[in-house]
Structures are given as C-alpha cells and as structure tokens.
C-alpha cells in the first residue's frame, strides 16, 4: 500500500468480509456499503446487523471515508470488539418489512436514491456493422431532450 491509511482500510474491509463469511457460511458473502445493499443482503438475507458504528461517522463505502484518524477509529473499534455483527432476532418477513433507513448502522448516511427509470431512454440502438459502404452510418440527431423527471419548480413554471 502507498499509505498507512490505505493499508488500514484494506485490513478493515478484509476482516469485515471474513467475519461475514464465518457467520453466514456463505463463501461469497461481502459487506455492502449502500443502504439498499446493506438492508437487502446483510440485514434481510443474512439476518445480521452491524453494531457499534460511530454515530458521528457517515455510513458509506470505506473508499469515501478519508483521513487516517477516521479509518483508524473504525479499525480500533472493530479489533477491540466494540463494533461487531450480531444476529437479528426477527424472522425474514419482519426484517424485510423494515426500511433501509431504520436498519442503517449510523444515522448519518447517503440515504436511498430515487428510482429514475431506465438510463437508456431516448437513446439510439447501436447499428449492426455489416457493410459500411452499402449501409452508411445514420446522422446523429442532436435535438432537444426532455428531462427524466419533472421537478416541482418546472411544473410551477409550466
């Protein structure tokens, strides 16, 4: 590793994943760092929750947690056993009924992003590459595009 901070991040990430593998028995178990992924895989599917995440720290991917002091705090909490995975006593339907915000390890988080629909709307399909001499490429249509969703301010202007 280039810096000690990156080494600590790698150790923490690896030990969290190893703990998940040992607790679940699933060799492919990995920590999910988004609220949606954490809720779906860790909380609902595996029946585990991360206890002891510092409340002043944003729950996010470790790549977004910068600064050696912040990373070392998380690593010390994990190595001393103050941050750990514990079993959830609820059955699977009851766990699935809870929202991702309710089960987040920290109140500080990025939240669940809104569903914006498909990202390929109003896009052209790729042309087949059969014979460019007989079938010349079509010209690009650079006309106006509408937004994926209409905001309240745009609705008020209309």
Short mmCIF file of N, CA and C in Angstrom, two decimals:
data_model
loop_
_atom_site.label_atom_id
_atom_site.label_comp_id
_atom_site.label_asym_id
_atom_site.label_seq_id
_atom_site.Cartn_x
_atom_site.Cartn_y
_atom_site.Cartn_z
N UNK A 1 0.84 -1.19 0.00
CA UNK A 1 0.00 0.00 0.00
C UNK A 1 0.88 1.25 0.00
N UNK A 2 0.39 2.31 -0.61
CA UNK A 2 1.15 3.54 -0.71
C UNK A 2 1.15 4.30 0.62
N UNK A 3 0.05 4.25 1.35
CA UNK A 3 -0.05 4.98 2.61
C UNK A 3 -0.63 4.05 3.69
N UNK A 4 -0.36 4.38 4.92
CA UNK A 4 -0.87 3.59 6.04
C UNK A 4 -2.39 3.61 6.08
N UNK A 5 -2.98 4.73 5.71
CA UNK A 5 -4.44 4.85 5.68
C UNK A 5 -5.06 3.81 4.74
N UNK A 6 -4.45 3.61 3.58
CA UNK A 6 -4.96 2.63 2.62
C UNK A 6 -4.79 1.21 3.16
N UNK A 7 -3.69 0.97 3.86
CA UNK A 7 -3.47 -0.35 4.45
C UNK A 7 -4.54 -0.64 5.51
N UNK A 8 -4.82 0.36 6.38
CA UNK A 8 -5.84 0.16 7.43
C UNK A 8 -7.21 -0.08 6.80
N UNK A 9 -7.51 0.64 5.75
CA UNK A 9 -8.79 0.46 5.05
C UNK A 9 -8.89 -0.95 4.49
N UNK A 10 -7.81 -1.44 3.89
CA UNK A 10 -7.80 -2.80 3.35
C UNK A 10 -7.95 -3.87 4.42
N UNK A 11 -7.28 -3.66 5.57
CA UNK A 11 -7.38 -4.62 6.67
C UNK A 11 -8.81 -4.66 7.21
N UNK A 12 -9.41 -3.47 7.38
CA UNK A 12 -10.78 -3.41 7.90
C UNK A 12 -11.76 -4.07 6.93
N UNK A 13 -11.61 -3.76 5.66
CA UNK A 13 -12.50 -4.34 4.65
C UNK A 13 -12.38 -5.86 4.63
N UNK A 14 -11.15 -6.36 4.67
CA UNK A 14 -10.92 -7.80 4.63
C UNK A 14 -11.47 -8.49 5.87
N UNK A 15 -11.25 -7.89 7.04
CA UNK A 15 -11.73 -8.55 8.26
C UNK A 15 -13.25 -8.51 8.36
N UNK A 16 -13.90 -7.46 7.87
CA UNK A 16 -15.36 -7.43 7.84
C UNK A 16 -15.90 -8.54 6.94
N UNK A 17 -15.29 -8.70 5.77
CA UNK A 17 -15.73 -9.75 4.84
C UNK A 17 -15.48 -11.14 5.42
N UNK A 18 -14.35 -11.34 6.09
CA UNK A 18 -14.06 -12.64 6.70
C UNK A 18 -15.07 -12.96 7.81
N UNK A 19 -15.44 -11.94 8.58
CA UNK A 19 -16.42 -12.16 9.64
C UNK A 19 -17.77 -12.54 9.04
N UNK A 20 -18.15 -11.89 7.93
CA UNK A 20 -19.41 -12.24 7.28
C UNK A 20 -19.39 -13.67 6.76
N UNK A 21 -18.27 -14.08 6.17
CA UNK A 21 -18.16 -15.45 5.65
C UNK A 21 -18.28 -16.45 6.79
N UNK A 22 -17.62 -16.19 7.91
CA UNK A 22 -17.67 -17.14 9.02
C UNK A 22 -19.05 -17.18 9.69
N UNK A 23 -19.74 -16.03 9.76
CA UNK A 23 -21.06 -16.01 10.40
C UNK A 23 -22.16 -16.59 9.53
N UNK A 24 -22.04 -16.41 8.21
CA UNK A 24 -23.10 -16.86 7.32
C UNK A 24 -22.85 -18.23 6.73
N UNK A 25 -21.60 -18.64 6.62
CA UNK A 25 -21.28 -19.89 5.96
C UNK A 25 -21.29 -19.77 4.45
N UNK A 26 -21.50 -18.56 3.95
CA UNK A 26 -21.51 -18.29 2.51
C UNK A 26 -20.12 -17.78 2.12
N UNK A 27 -19.42 -18.52 1.28
CA UNK A 27 -18.07 -18.14 0.88
C UNK A 27 -18.05 -16.86 0.04
N UNK A 28 -19.18 -16.48 -0.53
CA UNK A 28 -19.26 -15.28 -1.36
C UNK A 28 -19.80 -14.07 -0.59
N UNK A 29 -19.99 -14.17 0.71
CA UNK A 29 -20.56 -13.06 1.48
C UNK A 29 -19.58 -11.89 1.50
N UNK A 30 -20.09 -10.72 1.19
CA UNK A 30 -19.30 -9.49 1.18
C UNK A 30 -20.11 -8.38 1.83
N UNK A 31 -19.42 -7.43 2.42
CA UNK A 31 -20.08 -6.28 3.03
C UNK A 31 -20.62 -5.37 1.94
N UNK A 32 -21.83 -4.89 2.11
CA UNK A 32 -22.44 -3.94 1.18
C UNK A 32 -22.48 -2.58 1.86
N UNK A 33 -22.04 -1.54 1.16
CA UNK A 33 -21.85 -0.24 1.78
C UNK A 33 -22.94 0.76 1.45
N UNK A 34 -23.87 0.44 0.57
CA UNK A 34 -25.01 1.32 0.35
C UNK A 34 -26.14 0.89 1.27
N UNK A 35 -27.03 1.81 1.59
CA UNK A 35 -28.13 1.44 2.48
C UNK A 35 -29.00 0.35 1.89
N UNK A 36 -29.27 0.47 0.60
CA UNK A 36 -30.12 -0.51 -0.07
C UNK A 36 -29.46 -1.90 -0.06
N UNK A 37 -28.17 -1.95 -0.40
CA UNK A 37 -27.45 -3.22 -0.41
C UNK A 37 -27.28 -3.81 0.97
N UNK A 38 -26.98 -2.95 1.95
CA UNK A 38 -26.84 -3.41 3.34
C UNK A 38 -28.16 -3.99 3.84
N UNK A 39 -29.25 -3.31 3.56
CA UNK A 39 -30.56 -3.78 4.00
C UNK A 39 -30.92 -5.11 3.34
N UNK A 40 -30.71 -5.19 2.03
CA UNK A 40 -31.13 -6.37 1.27
C UNK A 40 -30.29 -7.60 1.60
N UNK A 41 -28.96 -7.46 1.59
CA UNK A 41 -28.09 -8.63 1.75
C UNK A 41 -27.73 -8.92 3.21
N UNK A 42 -27.24 -7.92 3.91
CA UNK A 42 -26.73 -8.16 5.26
C UNK A 42 -27.88 -8.34 6.25
N UNK A 43 -28.84 -7.39 6.22
CA UNK A 43 -29.89 -7.41 7.23
C UNK A 43 -30.97 -8.45 6.92
N UNK A 44 -31.54 -8.39 5.71
CA UNK A 44 -32.66 -9.27 5.40
C UNK A 44 -32.19 -10.69 5.09
N UNK A 45 -31.25 -10.84 4.16
CA UNK A 45 -30.87 -12.19 3.72
C UNK A 45 -30.05 -12.94 4.77
N UNK A 46 -29.02 -12.28 5.33
CA UNK A 46 -28.16 -12.97 6.29
C UNK A 46 -28.66 -12.86 7.73
N UNK A 47 -29.54 -11.92 8.02
CA UNK A 47 -30.06 -11.76 9.37
C UNK A 47 -29.04 -11.21 10.34
N UNK A 48 -28.16 -10.33 9.86
CA UNK A 48 -27.12 -9.74 10.69
C UNK A 48 -27.25 -8.22 10.68
N UNK A 49 -26.73 -7.59 11.71
CA UNK A 49 -26.65 -6.13 11.71
C UNK A 49 -25.30 -5.73 12.28
N UNK A 50 -24.80 -4.61 11.81
CA UNK A 50 -23.51 -4.09 12.26
C UNK A 50 -23.76 -3.18 13.46
N UNK A 51 -23.24 -3.58 14.60
CA UNK A 51 -23.44 -2.84 15.85
C UNK A 51 -22.14 -2.14 16.20
N UNK A 52 -22.25 -0.88 16.66
CA UNK A 52 -21.07 -0.17 17.14
C UNK A 52 -20.47 0.81 16.16
N UNK A 53 -21.12 1.02 14.99
CA UNK A 53 -20.60 2.03 14.06
C UNK A 53 -20.72 3.39 14.75
N UNK A 54 -19.67 4.22 14.73
CA UNK A 54 -19.73 5.50 15.43
C UNK A 54 -20.84 6.40 14.85
N UNK A 55 -21.64 6.99 15.73
CA UNK A 55 -22.78 7.80 15.27
C UNK A 55 -22.34 9.09 14.61
N UNK A 56 -21.16 9.57 14.86
CA UNK A 56 -20.68 10.78 14.19
C UNK A 56 -20.05 10.51 12.84
N UNK A 57 -20.00 9.25 12.44
CA UNK A 57 -19.35 8.85 11.18
C UNK A 57 -20.41 8.46 10.16
N UNK A 58 -20.22 8.92 8.94
CA UNK A 58 -21.16 8.60 7.86
C UNK A 58 -20.98 7.14 7.47
N UNK A 59 -22.09 6.40 7.38
CA UNK A 59 -22.03 5.02 6.89
C UNK A 59 -21.95 5.07 5.38
N UNK A 60 -20.78 4.77 4.86
CA UNK A 60 -20.53 4.80 3.41
C UNK A 60 -19.40 3.83 3.11
N UNK A 61 -19.14 3.67 1.82
CA UNK A 61 -18.04 2.82 1.40
C UNK A 61 -16.75 3.33 2.04
N UNK A 62 -15.89 2.43 2.43
CA UNK A 62 -14.65 2.83 3.09
C UNK A 62 -13.77 3.68 2.18
N UNK A 63 -13.96 3.60 0.88
CA UNK A 63 -13.19 4.45 -0.03
C UNK A 63 -13.59 5.91 0.12
N UNK A 64 -14.79 6.16 0.61
CA UNK A 64 -15.25 7.53 0.80
C UNK A 64 -14.94 8.05 2.20
N UNK A 65 -14.52 7.17 3.10
CA UNK A 65 -14.12 7.59 4.44
C UNK A 65 -12.63 7.92 4.36
N UNK A 66 -12.33 9.21 4.37
CA UNK A 66 -10.94 9.64 4.20
C UNK A 66 -10.37 10.10 5.53
N UNK A 67 -9.08 10.11 5.60
CA UNK A 67 -8.38 10.54 6.81
C UNK A 67 -7.99 9.35 7.65
N UNK A 68 -6.72 9.30 8.03
CA UNK A 68 -6.24 8.14 8.79
C UNK A 68 -6.86 8.08 10.18
N UNK A 69 -7.22 9.24 10.75
CA UNK A 69 -7.84 9.23 12.08
C UNK A 69 -9.21 8.55 12.05
N UNK A 70 -10.00 8.84 11.01
CA UNK A 70 -11.33 8.24 10.90
C UNK A 70 -11.23 6.74 10.64
N UNK A 71 -10.32 6.34 9.73
CA UNK A 71 -10.15 4.92 9.41
C UNK A 71 -9.61 4.17 10.64
N UNK A 72 -8.63 4.78 11.33
CA UNK A 72 -8.06 4.09 12.49
C UNK A 72 -9.09 3.95 13.61
N UNK A 73 -10.01 4.92 13.75
CA UNK A 73 -11.08 4.79 14.74
C UNK A 73 -11.95 3.58 14.43
N UNK A 74 -12.34 3.42 13.15
CA UNK A 74 -13.15 2.27 12.76
C UNK A 74 -12.40 0.96 12.97
N UNK A 75 -11.11 0.96 12.61
CA UNK A 75 -10.31 -0.26 12.76
C UNK A 75 -10.14 -0.64 14.23
N UNK A 76 -9.90 0.34 15.09
CA UNK A 76 -9.76 0.05 16.52
C UNK A 76 -11.07 -0.46 17.09
N UNK A 77 -12.19 0.15 16.70
CA UNK A 77 -13.49 -0.34 17.17
C UNK A 77 -13.72 -1.79 16.75
N UNK A 78 -13.33 -2.13 15.52
CA UNK A 78 -13.52 -3.49 15.04
C UNK A 78 -12.60 -4.47 15.76
N UNK A 79 -11.33 -4.11 15.90
CA UNK A 79 -10.36 -5.03 16.50
C UNK A 79 -10.59 -5.22 18.00
N UNK A 80 -11.13 -4.22 18.68
CA UNK A 80 -11.40 -4.36 20.11
C UNK A 80 -12.74 -5.03 20.39
N UNK A 81 -13.54 -5.22 19.36
CA UNK A 81 -14.83 -5.89 19.54
C UNK A 81 -15.97 -4.96 19.89
N UNK A 82 -15.74 -3.65 19.85
CA UNK A 82 -16.81 -2.70 20.11
C UNK A 82 -17.72 -2.53 18.90
N UNK A 83 -17.21 -2.86 17.73
CA UNK A 83 -18.01 -2.88 16.50
C UNK A 83 -18.03 -4.33 16.03
N UNK A 84 -19.22 -4.89 15.83
CA UNK A 84 -19.33 -6.31 15.51
C UNK A 84 -20.66 -6.57 14.80
N UNK A 85 -20.77 -7.77 14.22
CA UNK A 85 -22.03 -8.22 13.63
C UNK A 85 -22.80 -9.02 14.68
N UNK A 86 -24.09 -8.74 14.78
CA UNK A 86 -24.91 -9.54 15.68
C UNK A 86 -26.13 -10.06 14.93
N UNK A 87 -26.65 -11.17 15.41
CA UNK A 87 -27.83 -11.78 14.79
C UNK A 87 -29.07 -10.94 15.12
N UNK A 88 -29.97 -10.85 14.14
CA UNK A 88 -31.24 -10.16 14.33
C UNK A 88 -32.27 -11.21 14.71
N UNK A 89 -33.04 -10.97 15.74
CA UNK A 89 -33.98 -11.96 16.27
C UNK A 89 -35.28 -12.05 15.48
N UNK A 90 -35.51 -11.14 14.54
CA UNK A 90 -36.74 -11.15 13.75
C UNK A 90 -36.67 -12.20 12.65
N UNK A 91 -37.84 -12.69 12.22
CA UNK A 91 -37.84 -13.61 11.08
C UNK A 91 -37.70 -12.80 9.79
N UNK A 92 -37.49 -13.51 8.68
CA UNK A 92 -37.16 -12.83 7.42
C UNK A 92 -38.24 -11.87 6.94
N UNK A 93 -39.55 -12.22 6.96
CA UNK A 93 -40.56 -11.24 6.53
C UNK A 93 -40.59 -9.98 7.40
N UNK A 94 -40.36 -10.13 8.68
CA UNK A 94 -40.33 -8.97 9.57
C UNK A 94 -39.11 -8.10 9.30
N UNK A 95 -37.97 -8.74 8.98
CA UNK A 95 -36.78 -7.97 8.63
C UNK A 95 -36.98 -7.23 7.33
N UNK A 96 -37.64 -7.87 6.36
CA UNK A 96 -37.86 -7.24 5.06
C UNK A 96 -38.84 -6.08 5.15
N UNK A 97 -39.72 -6.10 6.16
CA UNK A 97 -40.71 -5.04 6.31
C UNK A 97 -40.09 -3.75 6.81
N UNK A 98 -38.93 -3.81 7.43
CA UNK A 98 -38.27 -2.59 7.91
C UNK A 98 -37.61 -1.86 6.76
N UNK A 99 -37.51 -0.55 6.85
CA UNK A 99 -36.92 0.25 5.78
C UNK A 99 -35.40 0.29 5.94
N UNK A 100 -34.67 0.57 4.85
CA UNK A 100 -33.21 0.67 4.95
C UNK A 100 -32.75 1.74 5.92
N UNK A 101 -33.48 2.85 6.02
CA UNK A 101 -33.08 3.91 6.94
C UNK A 101 -33.18 3.46 8.40
N UNK A 102 -34.14 2.57 8.69
CA UNK A 102 -34.32 2.09 10.06
C UNK A 102 -33.18 1.17 10.51
N UNK A 103 -32.61 0.44 9.58
CA UNK A 103 -31.60 -0.55 9.96
C UNK A 103 -30.18 -0.07 9.69
N UNK A 104 -30.01 1.18 9.29
CA UNK A 104 -28.69 1.71 8.99
C UNK A 104 -27.82 1.71 10.24
N UNK A 105 -26.54 1.35 10.12
CA UNK A 105 -25.66 1.35 11.29
C UNK A 105 -25.47 2.74 11.89
N UNK A 106 -25.65 3.78 11.10
CA UNK A 106 -25.47 5.14 11.58
C UNK A 106 -26.59 6.01 11.04
N UNK A 107 -26.96 7.03 11.81
CA UNK A 107 -27.99 7.96 11.33
C UNK A 107 -27.46 8.82 10.19
N UNK A 108 -26.15 9.00 10.12
CA UNK A 108 -25.54 9.75 9.03
C UNK A 108 -25.29 8.79 7.88
N UNK A 109 -26.00 8.98 6.78
CA UNK A 109 -25.83 8.11 5.62
C UNK A 109 -26.31 8.85 4.38
N UNK A 110 -26.07 8.28 3.22
CA UNK A 110 -26.44 8.92 1.95
C UNK A 110 -27.90 8.71 1.61
N UNK A 111 -28.59 7.84 2.31
CA UNK A 111 -29.99 7.57 2.00
C UNK A 111 -30.13 6.66 0.79
N UNK A 112 -31.36 6.41 0.42
CA UNK A 112 -31.66 5.57 -0.73
C UNK A 112 -31.97 6.49 -1.90
N UNK A 113 -31.24 6.38 -3.02
CA UNK A 113 -31.51 7.28 -4.15
C UNK A 113 -32.86 6.98 -4.79
N UNK A 114 -33.50 7.99 -5.38
CA UNK A 114 -34.80 7.75 -6.02
C UNK A 114 -34.64 6.92 -7.29
N UNK A 115 -35.68 6.18 -7.63
CA UNK A 115 -35.64 5.40 -8.86
C UNK A 115 -35.98 6.33 -10.02
N UNK A 116 -35.05 6.51 -10.93
CA UNK A 116 -35.24 7.43 -12.04
C UNK A 116 -35.69 6.74 -13.32
N UNK A 117 -35.85 5.45 -13.30
CA UNK A 117 -36.24 4.73 -14.51
C UNK A 117 -35.04 4.27 -15.29
N UNK A 118 -35.28 3.90 -16.51
CA UNK A 118 -34.22 3.37 -17.36
C UNK A 118 -33.26 4.47 -17.78
N UNK A 119 -31.98 4.14 -17.89
CA UNK A 119 -31.00 5.13 -18.28
C UNK A 119 -30.82 5.20 -19.80
N UNK A 120 -31.45 4.30 -20.55
CA UNK A 120 -31.28 4.33 -22.00
C UNK A 120 -32.49 4.91 -22.72
N UNK A 121 -33.33 5.65 -22.01
CA UNK A 121 -34.47 6.28 -22.66
C UNK A 121 -33.99 7.34 -23.66
N UNK A 122 -34.64 7.40 -24.79
CA UNK A 122 -34.34 8.35 -25.86
C UNK A 122 -32.92 8.20 -26.40
N UNK A 123 -32.39 7.01 -26.36
CA UNK A 123 -31.07 6.73 -26.92
C UNK A 123 -31.24 5.83 -28.13
N UNK A 124 -30.32 5.97 -29.06
CA UNK A 124 -30.37 5.14 -30.26
C UNK A 124 -29.79 3.76 -29.97
N UNK A 125 -30.28 2.77 -30.67
CA UNK A 125 -29.69 1.45 -30.62
C UNK A 125 -28.45 1.46 -31.50
N UNK A 126 -27.47 0.64 -31.16
CA UNK A 126 -26.28 0.55 -31.99
C UNK A 126 -26.59 -0.13 -33.32
N UNK A 127 -25.99 0.39 -34.37
CA UNK A 127 -26.22 -0.19 -35.70
C UNK A 127 -25.34 -1.42 -35.88
N UNK A 128 -25.85 -2.36 -36.65
CA UNK A 128 -25.07 -3.54 -36.96
C UNK A 128 -23.96 -3.16 -37.92
N UNK A 129 -22.82 -3.77 -37.73
CA UNK A 129 -21.65 -3.47 -38.56
C UNK A 129 -21.57 -4.49 -39.70
N UNK A 130 -22.49 -4.39 -40.65
CA UNK A 130 -22.48 -5.36 -41.75
C UNK A 130 -21.59 -4.88 -42.88
N UNK A 131 -21.97 -3.83 -43.53
CA UNK A 131 -21.19 -3.30 -44.65
C UNK A 131 -21.34 -1.79 -44.65
N UNK A 132 -20.34 -1.05 -44.15
CA UNK A 132 -20.48 0.40 -44.06
C UNK A 132 -20.57 1.09 -45.42
N UNK A 133 -20.16 0.44 -46.50
CA UNK A 133 -20.25 1.06 -47.82
C UNK A 133 -21.69 1.01 -48.33
N UNK A 134 -22.38 -0.10 -48.10
CA UNK A 134 -23.77 -0.21 -48.55
C UNK A 134 -24.74 0.45 -47.58
N UNK A 135 -24.41 0.38 -46.29
CA UNK A 135 -25.27 0.95 -45.26
C UNK A 135 -24.49 2.03 -44.51
N UNK A 136 -24.50 3.27 -45.01
CA UNK A 136 -23.73 4.33 -44.35
C UNK A 136 -24.31 4.63 -42.97
N UNK A 137 -23.47 5.15 -42.07
CA UNK A 137 -23.97 5.45 -40.74
C UNK A 137 -25.02 6.57 -40.79
N UNK A 138 -25.99 6.46 -39.92
CA UNK A 138 -27.03 7.47 -39.88
C UNK A 138 -26.49 8.73 -39.21
N UNK A 139 -27.07 9.86 -39.56
CA UNK A 139 -26.60 11.09 -38.94
C UNK A 139 -27.11 11.17 -37.51
N UNK A 140 -26.35 11.84 -36.68
CA UNK A 140 -26.67 11.94 -35.27
C UNK A 140 -27.76 13.00 -35.10
N UNK A 141 -28.79 12.65 -34.37
CA UNK A 141 -29.87 13.60 -34.11
C UNK A 141 -29.63 14.27 -32.75
N UNK A 142 -29.23 15.52 -32.82
CA UNK A 142 -28.89 16.24 -31.60
C UNK A 142 -29.99 17.21 -31.19
N UNK A 143 -31.20 16.81 -31.30
CA UNK A 143 -32.32 17.67 -30.94
C UNK A 143 -32.48 17.79 -29.44
N UNK A 144 -33.46 18.57 -29.00
CA UNK A 144 -33.66 18.74 -27.56
C UNK A 144 -34.16 17.45 -26.91
N UNK A 145 -33.72 17.25 -25.71
CA UNK A 145 -34.12 16.08 -24.94
C UNK A 145 -34.86 16.57 -23.71
N UNK A 146 -35.90 15.85 -23.33
CA UNK A 146 -36.62 16.21 -22.11
C UNK A 146 -35.94 15.55 -20.91
N UNK A 147 -36.19 16.10 -19.75
CA UNK A 147 -35.61 15.57 -18.53
C UNK A 147 -36.25 14.22 -18.18
N UNK A 148 -35.55 13.43 -17.35
CA UNK A 148 -36.09 12.13 -16.95
C UNK A 148 -37.30 12.30 -16.04
N UNK A 149 -37.30 13.35 -15.23
CA UNK A 149 -38.45 13.61 -14.39
C UNK A 149 -38.67 15.10 -14.29
N UNK A 150 -39.86 15.49 -13.98
CA UNK A 150 -40.23 16.90 -13.92
C UNK A 150 -40.19 17.34 -12.47
N UNK A 151 -39.41 18.40 -12.19
CA UNK A 151 -39.33 18.91 -10.83
C UNK A 151 -40.53 19.78 -10.52
N UNK A 152 -40.72 20.05 -9.25
CA UNK A 152 -41.85 20.89 -8.82
C UNK A 152 -41.69 22.30 -9.35
N UNK A 153 -40.45 22.80 -9.44
CA UNK A 153 -40.23 24.16 -9.96
C UNK A 153 -40.58 24.24 -11.44
N UNK A 154 -40.22 23.20 -12.22
CA UNK A 154 -40.55 23.19 -13.64
C UNK A 154 -42.06 23.07 -13.86
N UNK A 155 -42.70 22.31 -12.99
CA UNK A 155 -44.15 22.15 -13.06
C UNK A 155 -44.85 23.48 -12.78
N UNK A 156 -44.31 24.24 -11.82
CA UNK A 156 -44.91 25.53 -11.47
C UNK A 156 -44.73 26.55 -12.60
N UNK A 157 -43.58 26.45 -13.33
CA UNK A 157 -43.36 27.38 -14.46
C UNK A 157 -44.26 27.07 -15.63
N UNK A 158 -44.70 25.84 -15.79
CA UNK A 158 -45.46 25.42 -16.97
C UNK A 158 -46.92 25.83 -16.91
#
